[in-house]
Amino acid sequence: MIPKMVSLIFLSFKEGVRERALIGIGLFSLFMMGSAFVGVSLFMRDLHKVSVDINLSAITLAGLLLTFFVSINLISKDIDKHTIYCVLSKPFSRSQYIWGKYLGIMLLIVTAFCMLTLCSSVNLFLIKSQYDVYFQTFSWLEFYKAIYSELLMLFLLNAIVLFFSTITTSSFITLLFSLSIYVAGQTIEEVVLFLKTRSAADMALSETINTIIDITQYILPNLSVFDLKVHAAHAIPISYGYLFSITCYSLVYSVVLLLSASIIFNRRELN
Amino acid sequence: MKKVVIIHLTPFLLICSIVLCFFVQQNLSVKRENFLKRSDMDYILPSKVTGLAAMEFKGIVSDFLFLKASTFFGGKFIKNETLNAKHADYIYNFSDVITDLDPWFWDAYLFSNMLLTWDFGKIDQANTLLFKAREYRTTDFKVPYHIGFNYFYFLKDNIKGSQYMMEAAKLPGSPTYLASLASRLAMYQNQYKPAILFLEDILKKTRNPILAKQLETRLEALTVMNSLEKKIDAFKKKFGVFPDHLSDLINTGLVESIPDDPYGGKYILLENKRVYTTSKLVYK
């Protein structure tokens, strides 16, 4: 069973590496990181913050672009172009296909993240050596913690993408649903926090709307918990306990989504 | 035949289009400049909207907004344009939003504090932002240091000024002179010396050339005023009375001449025997 899975994982990974969009995404991120060189010189003192902000945003954007343009294609293409029949004619179960695909995509994203982290570290090192005085509060550890948490967010987001791929028939609809969940997941915490404030209490929302928001916050993944970019930019220490919690959150949520996707995909008619 | 004409015509049309594009762009630049002048950027979306829209990119959005604000005011300073109360509200709201997105962003706090206090006299607004910084930057001595200075220099509240300076002196990285400055604040009442020390310290760490130029000019004016006040004290010691005019210092040989105010005003001796300038430290 394991060799079968491994071959599926590497198959998905190779398929992803062949995507031309990958080069474009890589170049875009490198360009964005490079812009930090010019960008920081326009600021007064918080040079470490600005360079970390730009570098982490470049890595995050690359991860999101990979998810929304490469991952979605990798999964939906099989169904759209009917190549899934060839794969399923081999001795794989549909569940194995889902898990293999997911892990293959994650391998691709982890590889991309490792390469981007390396480029980003070199970039930050160069900026730091140029403006060393302004990097006194900078911490490499917090910088890498932020990248790790971003990776956890992408684990979850890709599970969402895969889940929607199994229930929809078009890659566009998958993109639309996944993007909506991403936006809602990033903003739900702020909406809930706002509704708890006094100014929101004055708005007197109906009981139904409050209930809907309450239910939504438990169903939707809270993606903002993975955003540690501002903390990394100011070298504010993040506890290992918090990192462990978000790791569990991402893994458990992803497993739930992947198991649901497996069940749905097993029952799906592939005509 | 047609194919040959098209093949030869295409490069010609391309060159014509590039030339046309150049002129159109030039024309647009002029129009855009006028458009921007008319629609002065004096609004900002509240942080409830900006924060939601920025999603997980709050840090980089705050950088961008700060850059936008500093470029806007930098342009005003370069052109020596007069700033009004509307600009003060704008800088306050802008900084409030930026620091809602990233509450640890010191550049935004410092920039707004410098403008709101020295250029607009809005000390309460500046302190509101600094107190917000104090909630987040708990180990940064610069925050209570600036609050203390605002209380001492602008609000003439030496007790509170000394209290915050003391708080700053206890925090890591604070300059060694801070503790003694805090204890001597009462002695410095109505003197320009703490302001000079304060501006010198800011200037040392300021990289932005526009802001540095602003600070240098202010420092130059304050240094002259401080040195003239010292000469007035010397006059009092020598003759037992205060001079009636600054020209008395020249007549008695205490100074050779009264320096020019870099803001374009004229140094004067007030009734309370303090030196000030007709420019009020704002460009004439």
PDB file of N, CA, C and O in Angstrom, chain B residues 26-96:
ATOM      1  N   GLN B  26       2.923  61.637 -21.795  1.00  0.00           N
ATOM      2  CA  GLN B  26       3.348  62.951 -21.279  1.00  0.00           C
ATOM      3  C   GLN B  26       2.137  63.808 -20.939  1.00  0.00           C
ATOM      4  O   GLN B  26       2.081  64.436 -19.892  1.00  0.00           O
ATOM      5  N   ASN B  27       1.177  63.783 -21.865  1.00  0.00           N
ATOM      6  CA  ASN B  27      -0.039  64.558 -21.677  1.00  0.00           C
ATOM      7  C   ASN B  27      -0.790  64.071 -20.441  1.00  0.00           C
ATOM      8  O   ASN B  27      -1.281  64.861 -19.635  1.00  0.00           O
ATOM      9  N   LEU B  28      -0.839  62.766 -20.299  1.00  0.00           N
ATOM     10  CA  LEU B  28      -1.538  62.167 -19.158  1.00  0.00           C
ATOM     11  C   LEU B  28      -0.858  62.533 -17.830  1.00  0.00           C
ATOM     12  O   LEU B  28      -1.533  62.802 -16.835  1.00  0.00           O
ATOM     13  N   SER B  29       0.488  62.575 -17.844  1.00  0.00           N
ATOM     14  CA  SER B  29       1.227  62.917 -16.612  1.00  0.00           C
ATOM     15  C   SER B  29       0.821  64.302 -16.116  1.00  0.00           C
ATOM     16  O   SER B  29       0.605  64.502 -14.917  1.00  0.00           O
ATOM     17  N   VAL B  30       0.718  65.270 -17.070  1.00  0.00           N
ATOM     18  CA  VAL B  30       0.326  66.639 -16.695  1.00  0.00           C
ATOM     19  C   VAL B  30      -1.090  66.631 -16.145  1.00  0.00           C
ATOM     20  O   VAL B  30      -1.388  67.221 -15.101  1.00  0.00           O
ATOM     21  N   LYS B  31      -1.977  65.949 -16.869  1.00  0.00           N
ATOM     22  CA  LYS B  31      -3.385  65.900 -16.443  1.00  0.00           C
ATOM     23  C   LYS B  31      -3.519  65.221 -15.080  1.00  0.00           C
ATOM     24  O   LYS B  31      -4.304  65.634 -14.239  1.00  0.00           O
ATOM     25  N   ARG B  32      -2.751  64.162 -14.900  1.00  0.00           N
ATOM     26  CA  ARG B  32      -2.813  63.401 -13.647  1.00  0.00           C
ATOM     27  C   ARG B  32      -2.331  64.262 -12.465  1.00  0.00           C
ATOM     28  O   ARG B  32      -2.912  64.231 -11.387  1.00  0.00           O
ATOM     29  N   GLU B  33      -1.278  65.049 -12.723  1.00  0.00           N
ATOM     30  CA  GLU B  33      -0.748  65.923 -11.683  1.00  0.00           C
ATOM     31  C   GLU B  33      -1.815  66.919 -11.239  1.00  0.00           C
ATOM     32  O   GLU B  33      -2.019  67.137 -10.049  1.00  0.00           O
ATOM     33  N   ASN B  34      -2.504  67.509 -12.237  1.00  0.00           N
ATOM     34  CA  ASN B  34      -3.575  68.462 -11.924  1.00  0.00           C
ATOM     35  C   ASN B  34      -4.715  67.771 -11.194  1.00  0.00           C
ATOM     36  O   ASN B  34      -5.299  68.311 -10.261  1.00  0.00           O
ATOM     37  N   PHE B  35      -5.001  66.549 -11.634  1.00  0.00           N
ATOM     38  CA  PHE B  35      -6.071  65.774 -11.013  1.00  0.00           C
ATOM     39  C   PHE B  35      -5.760  65.515  -9.537  1.00  0.00           C
ATOM     40  O   PHE B  35      -6.607  65.685  -8.672  1.00  0.00           O
ATOM     41  N   LEU B  36      -4.488  65.135  -9.277  1.00  0.00           N
ATOM     42  CA  LEU B  36      -4.086  64.851  -7.898  1.00  0.00           C
ATOM     43  C   LEU B  36      -4.100  66.106  -7.042  1.00  0.00           C
ATOM     44  O   LEU B  36      -4.396  66.064  -5.855  1.00  0.00           O
ATOM     45  N   LYS B  37      -3.758  67.247  -7.671  1.00  0.00           N
ATOM     46  CA  LYS B  37      -3.763  68.511  -6.921  1.00  0.00           C
ATOM     47  C   LYS B  37      -5.189  68.853  -6.485  1.00  0.00           C
ATOM     48  O   LYS B  37      -5.419  69.317  -5.389  1.00  0.00           O
ATOM     49  N   ARG B  38      -6.139  68.624  -7.410  1.00  0.00           N
ATOM     50  CA  ARG B  38      -7.537  68.947  -7.104  1.00  0.00           C
ATOM     51  C   ARG B  38      -8.110  67.987  -6.072  1.00  0.00           C
ATOM     52  O   ARG B  38      -8.810  68.387  -5.168  1.00  0.00           O
ATOM     53  N   SER B  39      -7.813  66.702  -6.273  1.00  0.00           N
ATOM     54  CA  SER B  39      -8.364  65.718  -5.342  1.00  0.00           C
ATOM     55  C   SER B  39      -7.314  65.359  -4.294  1.00  0.00           C
ATOM     56  O   SER B  39      -6.728  64.295  -4.315  1.00  0.00           O
ATOM     57  N   ASP B  40      -7.059  66.297  -3.424  1.00  0.00           N
ATOM     58  CA  ASP B  40      -6.077  66.137  -2.354  1.00  0.00           C
ATOM     59  C   ASP B  40      -6.422  64.889  -1.545  1.00  0.00           C
ATOM     60  O   ASP B  40      -7.569  64.657  -1.219  1.00  0.00           O
ATOM     61  N   MET B  41      -5.382  64.064  -1.237  1.00  0.00           N
ATOM     62  CA  MET B  41      -5.690  62.827  -0.506  1.00  0.00           C
ATOM     63  C   MET B  41      -5.880  63.118   0.987  1.00  0.00           C
ATOM     64  O   MET B  41      -4.932  63.141   1.747  1.00  0.00           O
ATOM     65  N   ASP B  42      -7.093  63.378   1.376  1.00  0.00           N
ATOM     66  CA  ASP B  42      -7.327  63.714   2.773  1.00  0.00           C
ATOM     67  C   ASP B  42      -8.333  62.751   3.393  1.00  0.00           C
ATOM     68  O   ASP B  42      -9.026  63.093   4.320  1.00  0.00           O
ATOM     69  N   TYR B  43      -8.434  61.588   2.853  1.00  0.00           N
ATOM     70  CA  TYR B  43      -9.368  60.625   3.416  1.00  0.00           C
ATOM     71  C   TYR B  43      -8.654  59.299   3.588  1.00  0.00           C
ATOM     72  O   TYR B  43      -7.651  59.019   2.954  1.00  0.00           O
ATOM     73  N   ILE B  44      -9.172  58.514   4.463  1.00  0.00           N
ATOM     74  CA  ILE B  44      -8.670  57.139   4.606  1.00  0.00           C
ATOM     75  C   ILE B  44      -9.826  56.280   5.096  1.00  0.00           C
ATOM     76  O   ILE B  44     -10.649  56.734   5.888  1.00  0.00           O
ATOM     77  N   LEU B  45      -9.870  55.069   4.587  1.00  0.00           N
ATOM     78  CA  LEU B  45     -10.937  54.171   5.024  1.00  0.00           C
ATOM     79  C   LEU B  45     -10.676  53.778   6.474  1.00  0.00           C
ATOM     80  O   LEU B  45      -9.529  53.609   6.877  1.00  0.00           O
ATOM     81  N   PRO B  46     -11.741  53.640   7.271  1.00  0.00           N
ATOM     82  CA  PRO B  46     -11.513  53.257   8.681  1.00  0.00           C
ATOM     83  C   PRO B  46     -10.851  51.888   8.784  1.00  0.00           C
ATOM     84  O   PRO B  46     -10.968  51.057   7.873  1.00  0.00           O
ATOM     85  N   SER B  47     -10.183  51.667   9.916  1.00  0.00           N
ATOM     86  CA  SER B  47      -9.407  50.421  10.052  1.00  0.00           C
ATOM     87  C   SER B  47     -10.285  49.173  10.052  1.00  0.00           C
ATOM     88  O   SER B  47      -9.817  48.090   9.724  1.00  0.00           O
ATOM     89  N   LYS B  48     -11.562  49.333  10.404  1.00  0.00           N
ATOM     90  CA  LYS B  48     -12.473  48.182  10.373  1.00  0.00           C
ATOM     91  C   LYS B  48     -12.584  47.657   8.941  1.00  0.00           C
ATOM     92  O   LYS B  48     -12.756  46.462   8.714  1.00  0.00           O
ATOM     93  N   VAL B  49     -12.526  48.573   7.973  1.00  0.00           N
ATOM     94  CA  VAL B  49     -12.612  48.177   6.561  1.00  0.00           C
ATOM     95  C   VAL B  49     -11.221  47.783   6.052  1.00  0.00           C
ATOM     96  O   VAL B  49     -11.046  46.721   5.464  1.00  0.00           O
ATOM     97  N   THR B  50     -10.245  48.660   6.321  1.00  0.00           N
ATOM     98  CA  THR B  50      -8.882  48.394   5.828  1.00  0.00           C
ATOM     99  C   THR B  50      -8.351  47.083   6.399  1.00  0.00           C
ATOM    100  O   THR B  50      -7.732  46.296   5.676  1.00  0.00           O
ATOM    101  N   GLY B  51      -8.599  46.848   7.667  1.00  0.00           N
ATOM    102  CA  GLY B  51      -8.117  45.627   8.327  1.00  0.00           C
ATOM    103  C   GLY B  51      -8.699  44.382   7.703  1.00  0.00           C
ATOM    104  O   GLY B  51      -7.988  43.405   7.452  1.00  0.00           O
ATOM    105  N   LEU B  52     -10.007  44.437   7.409  1.00  0.00           N
ATOM    106  CA  LEU B  52     -10.652  43.275   6.790  1.00  0.00           C
ATOM    107  C   LEU B  52     -10.129  43.062   5.376  1.00  0.00           C
ATOM    108  O   LEU B  52      -9.835  41.948   4.963  1.00  0.00           O
ATOM    109  N   ALA B  53      -9.996  44.172   4.643  1.00  0.00           N
ATOM    110  CA  ALA B  53      -9.557  44.065   3.247  1.00  0.00           C
ATOM    111  C   ALA B  53      -8.095  43.596   3.149  1.00  0.00           C
ATOM    112  O   ALA B  53      -7.728  42.908   2.213  1.00  0.00           O
ATOM    113  N   ALA B  54      -7.294  43.965   4.141  1.00  0.00           N
ATOM    114  CA  ALA B  54      -5.875  43.601   4.091  1.00  0.00           C
ATOM    115  C   ALA B  54      -5.665  42.120   4.385  1.00  0.00           C
ATOM    116  O   ALA B  54      -4.612  41.560   4.072  1.00  0.00           O
ATOM    117  N   MET B  55      -6.646  41.498   4.996  1.00  0.00           N
ATOM    118  CA  MET B  55      -6.588  40.076   5.387  1.00  0.00           C
ATOM    119  C   MET B  55      -5.274  39.721   6.087  1.00  0.00           C
ATOM    120  O   MET B  55      -4.964  40.311   7.107  1.00  0.00           O
ATOM    121  N   GLU B  56      -4.484  38.782   5.499  1.00  0.00           N
ATOM    122  CA  GLU B  56      -3.245  38.406   6.196  1.00  0.00           C
ATOM    123  C   GLU B  56      -2.056  39.247   5.738  1.00  0.00           C
ATOM    124  O   GLU B  56      -0.916  38.910   6.012  1.00  0.00           O
ATOM    125  N   PHE B  57      -2.341  40.334   5.022  1.00  0.00           N
ATOM    126  CA  PHE B  57      -1.246  41.179   4.542  1.00  0.00           C
ATOM    127  C   PHE B  57      -1.249  42.533   5.249  1.00  0.00           C
ATOM    128  O   PHE B  57      -0.939  43.566   4.649  1.00  0.00           O
ATOM    129  N   LYS B  58      -1.625  42.536   6.518  1.00  0.00           N
ATOM    130  CA  LYS B  58      -1.745  43.795   7.271  1.00  0.00           C
ATOM    131  C   LYS B  58      -0.398  44.511   7.377  1.00  0.00           C
ATOM    132  O   LYS B  58      -0.337  45.729   7.290  1.00  0.00           O
ATOM    133  N   GLY B  59       0.656  43.751   7.581  1.00  0.00           N
ATOM    134  CA  GLY B  59       1.994  44.344   7.729  1.00  0.00           C
ATOM    135  C   GLY B  59       2.399  45.126   6.501  1.00  0.00           C
ATOM    136  O   GLY B  59       2.750  46.312   6.579  1.00  0.00           O
ATOM    137  N   ILE B  60       2.299  44.491   5.353  1.00  0.00           N
ATOM    138  CA  ILE B  60       2.747  45.142   4.114  1.00  0.00           C
ATOM    139  C   ILE B  60       1.795  46.277   3.715  1.00  0.00           C
ATOM    140  O   ILE B  60       2.227  47.297   3.170  1.00  0.00           O
ATOM    141  N   VAL B  61       0.504  46.132   4.053  1.00  0.00           N
ATOM    142  CA  VAL B  61      -0.455  47.217   3.763  1.00  0.00           C
ATOM    143  C   VAL B  61      -0.128  48.426   4.642  1.00  0.00           C
ATOM    144  O   VAL B  61      -0.161  49.575   4.169  1.00  0.00           O
ATOM    145  N   SER B  62       0.228  48.177   5.898  1.00  0.00           N
ATOM    146  CA  SER B  62       0.590  49.301   6.777  1.00  0.00           C
ATOM    147  C   SER B  62       1.850  50.002   6.253  1.00  0.00           C
ATOM    148  O   SER B  62       1.944  51.229   6.298  1.00  0.00           O
ATOM    149  N   ASP B  63       2.794  49.220   5.708  1.00  0.00           N
ATOM    150  CA  ASP B  63       4.010  49.825   5.125  1.00  0.00           C
ATOM    151  C   ASP B  63       3.635  50.724   3.958  1.00  0.00           C
ATOM    152  O   ASP B  63       4.131  51.841   3.818  1.00  0.00           O
ATOM    153  N   PHE B  64       2.744  50.204   3.121  1.00  0.00           N
ATOM    154  CA  PHE B  64       2.337  50.951   1.931  1.00  0.00           C
ATOM    155  C   PHE B  64       1.619  52.249   2.319  1.00  0.00           C
ATOM    156  O   PHE B  64       1.909  53.313   1.776  1.00  0.00           O
ATOM    157  N   LEU B  65       0.709  52.151   3.295  1.00  0.00           N
ATOM    158  CA  LEU B  65      -0.033  53.347   3.720  1.00  0.00           C
ATOM    159  C   LEU B  65       0.906  54.385   4.331  1.00  0.00           C
ATOM    160  O   LEU B  65       0.768  55.584   4.102  1.00  0.00           O
ATOM    161  N   PHE B  66       1.878  53.903   5.095  1.00  0.00           N
ATOM    162  CA  PHE B  66       2.837  54.825   5.711  1.00  0.00           C
ATOM    163  C   PHE B  66       3.659  55.540   4.639  1.00  0.00           C
ATOM    164  O   PHE B  66       3.891  56.756   4.708  1.00  0.00           O
ATOM    165  N   LEU B  67       4.069  54.754   3.632  1.00  0.00           N
ATOM    166  CA  LEU B  67       4.854  55.322   2.535  1.00  0.00           C
ATOM    167  C   LEU B  67       4.044  56.393   1.797  1.00  0.00           C
ATOM    168  O   LEU B  67       4.556  57.453   1.443  1.00  0.00           O
ATOM    169  N   LYS B  68       2.747  56.098   1.631  1.00  0.00           N
ATOM    170  CA  LYS B  68       1.845  57.023   0.944  1.00  0.00           C
ATOM    171  C   LYS B  68       1.748  58.340   1.727  1.00  0.00           C
ATOM    172  O   LYS B  68       1.855  59.424   1.157  1.00  0.00           O
ATOM    173  N   ALA B  69       1.569  58.216   3.054  1.00  0.00           N
ATOM    174  CA  ALA B  69       1.440  59.408   3.905  1.00  0.00           C
ATOM    175  C   ALA B  69       2.750  60.193   3.948  1.00  0.00           C
ATOM    176  O   ALA B  69       2.745  61.426   3.824  1.00  0.00           O
ATOM    177  N   SER B  70       3.881  59.484   4.092  1.00  0.00           N
ATOM    178  CA  SER B  70       5.160  60.214   4.211  1.00  0.00           C
ATOM    179  C   SER B  70       5.529  60.879   2.878  1.00  0.00           C
ATOM    180  O   SER B  70       6.099  61.962   2.870  1.00  0.00           O
ATOM    181  N   THR B  71       5.168  60.248   1.757  1.00  0.00           N
ATOM    182  CA  THR B  71       5.426  60.868   0.448  1.00  0.00           C
ATOM    183  C   THR B  71       4.563  62.116   0.280  1.00  0.00           C
ATOM    184  O   THR B  71       5.021  63.144  -0.216  1.00  0.00           O
ATOM    185  N   PHE B  72       3.319  62.009   0.721  1.00  0.00           N
ATOM    186  CA  PHE B  72       2.384  63.129   0.605  1.00  0.00           C
ATOM    187  C   PHE B  72       2.893  64.348   1.388  1.00  0.00           C
ATOM    188  O   PHE B  72       2.995  65.450   0.856  1.00  0.00           O
ATOM    189  N   PHE B  73       3.283  64.120   2.654  1.00  0.00           N
ATOM    190  CA  PHE B  73       3.763  65.235   3.465  1.00  0.00           C
ATOM    191  C   PHE B  73       5.165  65.680   3.038  1.00  0.00           C
ATOM    192  O   PHE B  73       5.480  66.857   3.118  1.00  0.00           O
ATOM    193  N   GLY B  74       5.976  64.713   2.573  1.00  0.00           N
ATOM    194  CA  GLY B  74       7.301  65.063   2.052  1.00  0.00           C
ATOM    195  C   GLY B  74       7.185  66.042   0.896  1.00  0.00           C
ATOM    196  O   GLY B  74       7.918  67.032   0.827  1.00  0.00           O
ATOM    197  N   GLY B  75       6.224  65.773   0.004  1.00  0.00           N
ATOM    198  CA  GLY B  75       5.969  66.668  -1.137  1.00  0.00           C
ATOM    199  C   GLY B  75       5.582  68.061  -0.674  1.00  0.00           C
ATOM    200  O   GLY B  75       6.025  69.062  -1.219  1.00  0.00           O
ATOM    201  N   LYS B  76       4.748  68.108   0.364  1.00  0.00           N
ATOM    202  CA  LYS B  76       4.305  69.405   0.913  1.00  0.00           C
ATOM    203  C   LYS B  76       5.509  70.177   1.475  1.00  0.00           C
ATOM    204  O   LYS B  76       5.618  71.378   1.302  1.00  0.00           O
ATOM    205  N   PHE B  77       6.401  69.449   2.176  1.00  0.00           N
ATOM    206  CA  PHE B  77       7.568  70.112   2.783  1.00  0.00           C
ATOM    207  C   PHE B  77       8.518  70.627   1.720  1.00  0.00           C
ATOM    208  O   PHE B  77       9.040  71.741   1.829  1.00  0.00           O
ATOM    209  N   ILE B  78       8.732  69.815   0.685  1.00  0.00           N
ATOM    210  CA  ILE B  78       9.661  70.223  -0.380  1.00  0.00           C
ATOM    211  C   ILE B  78       9.159  71.502  -1.043  1.00  0.00           C
ATOM    212  O   ILE B  78       9.920  72.420  -1.315  1.00  0.00           O
ATOM    213  N   LYS B  79       7.841  71.561  -1.268  1.00  0.00           N
ATOM    214  CA  LYS B  79       7.267  72.737  -1.934  1.00  0.00           C
ATOM    215  C   LYS B  79       6.984  73.873  -0.954  1.00  0.00           C
ATOM    216  O   LYS B  79       6.425  74.899  -1.348  1.00  0.00           O
ATOM    217  N   ASN B  80       7.334  73.665   0.317  1.00  0.00           N
ATOM    218  CA  ASN B  80       7.065  74.665   1.371  1.00  0.00           C
ATOM    219  C   ASN B  80       5.602  75.079   1.413  1.00  0.00           C
ATOM    220  O   ASN B  80       5.265  76.248   1.615  1.00  0.00           O
ATOM    221  N   GLU B  81       4.718  74.129   1.184  1.00  0.00           N
ATOM    222  CA  GLU B  81       3.280  74.422   1.186  1.00  0.00           C
ATOM    223  C   GLU B  81       2.772  74.539   2.621  1.00  0.00           C
ATOM    224  O   GLU B  81       3.264  73.850   3.520  1.00  0.00           O
ATOM    225  N   THR B  82       1.785  75.384   2.813  1.00  0.00           N
ATOM    226  CA  THR B  82       1.238  75.582   4.159  1.00  0.00           C
ATOM    227  C   THR B  82       0.339  74.398   4.523  1.00  0.00           C
ATOM    228  O   THR B  82      -0.466  73.955   3.712  1.00  0.00           O
ATOM    229  N   LEU B  83       0.501  73.928   5.740  1.00  0.00           N
ATOM    230  CA  LEU B  83      -0.343  72.832   6.205  1.00  0.00           C
ATOM    231  C   LEU B  83      -1.463  73.404   7.061  1.00  0.00           C
ATOM    232  O   LEU B  83      -1.262  74.386   7.776  1.00  0.00           O
ATOM    233  N   ASN B  84      -2.651  72.807   6.966  1.00  0.00           N
ATOM    234  CA  ASN B  84      -3.777  73.324   7.744  1.00  0.00           C
ATOM    235  C   ASN B  84      -4.346  72.262   8.679  1.00  0.00           C
ATOM    236  O   ASN B  84      -3.861  71.128   8.726  1.00  0.00           O
ATOM    237  N   ALA B  85      -5.411  72.651   9.387  1.00  0.00           N
ATOM    238  CA  ALA B  85      -6.002  71.747  10.391  1.00  0.00           C
ATOM    239  C   ALA B  85      -6.505  70.450   9.760  1.00  0.00           C
ATOM    240  O   ALA B  85      -6.502  69.393  10.405  1.00  0.00           O
ATOM    241  N   LYS B  86      -6.934  70.559   8.490  1.00  0.00           N
ATOM    242  CA  LYS B  86      -7.430  69.366   7.778  1.00  0.00           C
ATOM    243  C   LYS B  86      -6.300  68.336   7.661  1.00  0.00           C
ATOM    244  O   LYS B  86      -6.519  67.131   7.805  1.00  0.00           O
ATOM    245  N   HIS B  87      -5.093  68.850   7.419  1.00  0.00           N
ATOM    246  CA  HIS B  87      -3.937  67.952   7.303  1.00  0.00           C
ATOM    247  C   HIS B  87      -3.635  67.269   8.637  1.00  0.00           C
ATOM    248  O   HIS B  87      -3.196  66.129   8.678  1.00  0.00           O
ATOM    249  N   ALA B  88      -3.876  68.021   9.737  1.00  0.00           N
ATOM    250  CA  ALA B  88      -3.622  67.454  11.066  1.00  0.00           C
ATOM    251  C   ALA B  88      -4.565  66.281  11.323  1.00  0.00           C
ATOM    252  O   ALA B  88      -4.151  65.219  11.793  1.00  0.00           O
ATOM    253  N   ASP B  89      -5.853  66.467  10.979  1.00  0.00           N
ATOM    254  CA  ASP B  89      -6.818  65.377  11.151  1.00  0.00           C
ATOM    255  C   ASP B  89      -6.444  64.195  10.273  1.00  0.00           C
ATOM    256  O   ASP B  89      -6.564  63.037  10.671  1.00  0.00           O
ATOM    257  N   TYR B  90      -5.982  64.537   9.086  1.00  0.00           N
ATOM    258  CA  TYR B  90      -5.610  63.494   8.133  1.00  0.00           C
ATOM    259  C   TYR B  90      -4.452  62.646   8.669  1.00  0.00           C
ATOM    260  O   TYR B  90      -4.522  61.418   8.670  1.00  0.00           O
ATOM    261  N   ILE B  91      -3.416  63.321   9.162  1.00  0.00           N
ATOM    262  CA  ILE B  91      -2.254  62.567   9.657  1.00  0.00           C
ATOM    263  C   ILE B  91      -2.635  61.733  10.884  1.00  0.00           C
ATOM    264  O   ILE B  91      -2.166  60.597  11.053  1.00  0.00           O
ATOM    265  N   TYR B  92      -3.542  62.271  11.715  1.00  0.00           N
ATOM    266  CA  TYR B  92      -3.971  61.520  12.899  1.00  0.00           C
ATOM    267  C   TYR B  92      -4.739  60.259  12.483  1.00  0.00           C
ATOM    268  O   TYR B  92      -4.446  59.156  12.946  1.00  0.00           O
ATOM    269  N   ASN B  93      -5.724  60.461  11.586  1.00  0.00           N
ATOM    270  CA  ASN B  93      -6.540  59.316  11.156  1.00  0.00           C
ATOM    271  C   ASN B  93      -5.694  58.270  10.440  1.00  0.00           C
ATOM    272  O   ASN B  93      -5.867  57.073  10.622  1.00  0.00           O
ATOM    273  N   PHE B  94      -4.794  58.772   9.595  1.00  0.00           N
ATOM    274  CA  PHE B  94      -3.930  57.872   8.823  1.00  0.00           C
ATOM    275  C   PHE B  94      -3.075  57.023   9.775  1.00  0.00           C
ATOM    276  O   PHE B  94      -3.010  55.803   9.645  1.00  0.00           O
ATOM    277  N   SER B  95      -2.459  57.697  10.732  1.00  0.00           N
ATOM    278  CA  SER B  95      -1.584  56.977  11.663  1.00  0.00           C
ATOM    279  C   SER B  95      -2.380  56.011  12.526  1.00  0.00           C
ATOM    280  O   SER B  95      -1.886  54.933  12.875  1.00  0.00           O
ATOM    281  N   ASP B  96      -3.607  56.409  12.870  1.00  0.00           N
ATOM    282  CA  ASP B  96      -4.460  55.547  13.674  1.00  0.00           C
ATOM    283  C   ASP B  96      -4.759  54.245  12.915  1.00  0.00           C
ATOM    284  O   ASP B  96      -4.675  53.148  13.487  1.00  0.00           O
TER     285      ASP B  96
END
